[in-house]
Amino acid sequence: MVEQLLAAAGFRLGTSLVNAVRPSVLLEEHRAEFEAVLARYPVANVWLFGSVARGEDRPDSDVDLLVELAAGASVLDILELDAELGELLGCPVDVVTTVDLKSNELLRHGVERGPKRLAFAA
């Protein structure tokens, strides 16, 4: 009935799923799976930075990861890692590499505000 009234007025009812859990909580809940995903990719070290690392994340925050690539890593590896971690956690994940830091001063400034090495990760 509501949908018919809205349609008659030129509207439609839409729904979307919004994450109500902070990414830091999701990261802790899926820690073992997160570690297993990282182990399948050619990364030497992983650091968490941004709002999650500072303890300031909100449900709409993303997870910012800085990765040091191992020998033989490709751009495709990074894209796949980004997608797989995002799917696992159910929130956006932004994977950047240490190489990216050399050419991006703004990114470098964001990372310098308190990265946390993920000792369990790589």
Coordinates of C-alpha atoms in Angstrom, one line a residue:
M1 CA 0.0 0.0 0.0
V2 CA 2.8 2.5 0.9
E3 CA 4.7 1.6 -2.3
Q4 CA 1.6 2.3 -4.4
L5 CA 1.0 5.7 -2.7
L6 CA 4.7 6.6 -3.2
A7 CA 4.6 5.5 -6.8
A8 CA 1.5 7.6 -7.5
A9 CA 3.4 10.6 -6.1
G10 CA 6.4 9.8 -8.3
F11 CA 8.6 8.2 -5.6
R12 CA 9.7 4.8 -4.8
L13 CA 10.8 3.3 -1.5
G14 CA 14.4 2.2 -1.4
T15 CA 16.4 0.4 1.1
S16 CA 20.1 0.1 1.7
L17 CA 22.3 -1.6 4.2
V18 CA 24.4 0.6 6.3
N19 CA 27.1 -0.7 8.5
A20 CA 26.4 0.0 12.2
V21 CA 29.6 -1.4 13.5
R22 CA 32.9 0.5 13.7
P23 CA 35.7 -1.0 11.4
S24 CA 38.0 -1.4 14.4
V25 CA 35.4 -3.8 15.9
L26 CA 35.1 -5.7 12.6
L27 CA 38.8 -5.9 12.3
E28 CA 39.1 -7.4 15.8
E29 CA 36.2 -9.8 15.2
H30 CA 37.8 -11.1 11.9
R31 CA 41.4 -10.9 13.0
A32 CA 42.3 -14.6 12.2
E33 CA 40.6 -14.4 8.7
F34 CA 42.2 -11.0 8.1
E35 CA 45.6 -12.5 8.9
A36 CA 44.9 -15.5 6.6
V37 CA 44.0 -13.2 3.7
L38 CA 47.2 -11.2 4.1
A39 CA 49.3 -14.3 4.2
R40 CA 48.1 -15.2 0.7
Y41 CA 49.4 -12.0 -0.8
P42 CA 53.0 -10.9 -1.4
V43 CA 53.3 -8.3 1.3
A44 CA 56.3 -8.0 3.7
N45 CA 54.8 -5.6 6.3
V46 CA 51.4 -4.1 7.0
W47 CA 50.6 -0.9 9.0
L48 CA 47.2 0.4 10.0
F49 CA 46.7 4.2 9.8
G50 CA 43.9 6.7 9.7
S51 CA 40.9 6.9 12.0
V52 CA 40.9 3.2 12.9
A53 CA 44.6 3.4 14.0
R54 CA 43.9 6.5 16.1
G55 CA 40.8 5.0 17.7
E56 CA 38.5 7.6 16.1
D57 CA 36.7 5.4 13.6
R58 CA 32.9 5.6 13.1
P59 CA 30.6 3.0 11.4
D60 CA 31.1 4.9 8.1
S61 CA 34.9 4.9 8.3
D62 CA 37.2 2.9 6.1
V63 CA 40.2 0.8 7.0
D64 CA 43.4 2.4 5.8
L65 CA 46.3 0.0 5.3
L66 CA 49.9 0.7 4.3
V67 CA 51.7 -2.3 2.8
E68 CA 55.3 -2.9 2.0
L69 CA 55.3 -5.2 -1.0
A70 CA 57.4 -8.3 -1.2
A71 CA 59.4 -9.2 -4.3
G72 CA 57.2 -10.1 -7.3
A73 CA 54.1 -8.2 -6.2
S74 CA 51.9 -6.6 -8.8
V75 CA 49.2 -4.0 -9.0
L76 CA 46.7 -6.8 -9.5
D77 CA 47.8 -8.3 -6.1
I78 CA 47.0 -5.0 -4.4
L79 CA 43.6 -4.6 -6.1
E80 CA 42.6 -8.1 -5.2
L81 CA 43.8 -7.7 -1.6
D82 CA 41.8 -4.5 -1.3
A83 CA 38.7 -6.2 -2.6
E84 CA 39.1 -9.4 -0.6
L85 CA 39.6 -7.5 2.7
G86 CA 36.7 -5.2 2.0
E87 CA 34.4 -8.2 1.4
L88 CA 35.7 -9.9 4.6
L89 CA 35.1 -6.9 6.8
G90 CA 32.0 -5.6 5.1
C91 CA 33.4 -2.1 5.0
P92 CA 35.6 -0.1 2.6
V93 CA 39.4 -0.9 2.8
D94 CA 42.0 1.4 1.2
V95 CA 45.3 -0.4 0.6
V96 CA 48.3 1.9 -0.3
T97 CA 51.9 0.9 -0.8
T98 CA 55.1 2.3 0.6
V99 CA 56.0 3.2 -3.0
D100 CA 52.9 5.4 -3.1
L101 CA 54.2 7.4 -0.1
K102 CA 57.3 8.5 -2.0
S103 CA 55.1 10.4 -4.6
N104 CA 52.2 11.6 -2.5
E105 CA 53.0 14.1 0.2
L106 CA 49.3 14.3 1.4
L107 CA 49.2 10.6 1.9
R108 CA 52.6 10.6 3.6
H109 CA 51.3 13.2 6.1
G110 CA 48.2 11.1 6.8
V111 CA 50.3 8.0 7.5
E112 CA 52.8 9.9 9.7
R113 CA 50.0 10.7 12.1
G114 CA 50.4 7.4 13.9
P115 CA 50.7 4.2 11.9
K116 CA 50.5 1.0 13.8
R117 CA 52.3 -2.0 12.5
L118 CA 50.1 -5.0 12.4
A119 CA 52.5 -7.6 13.9
F120 CA 50.0 -10.4 13.5
A121 CA 49.6 -9.7 9.8
A122 CA 52.6 -10.4 7.7

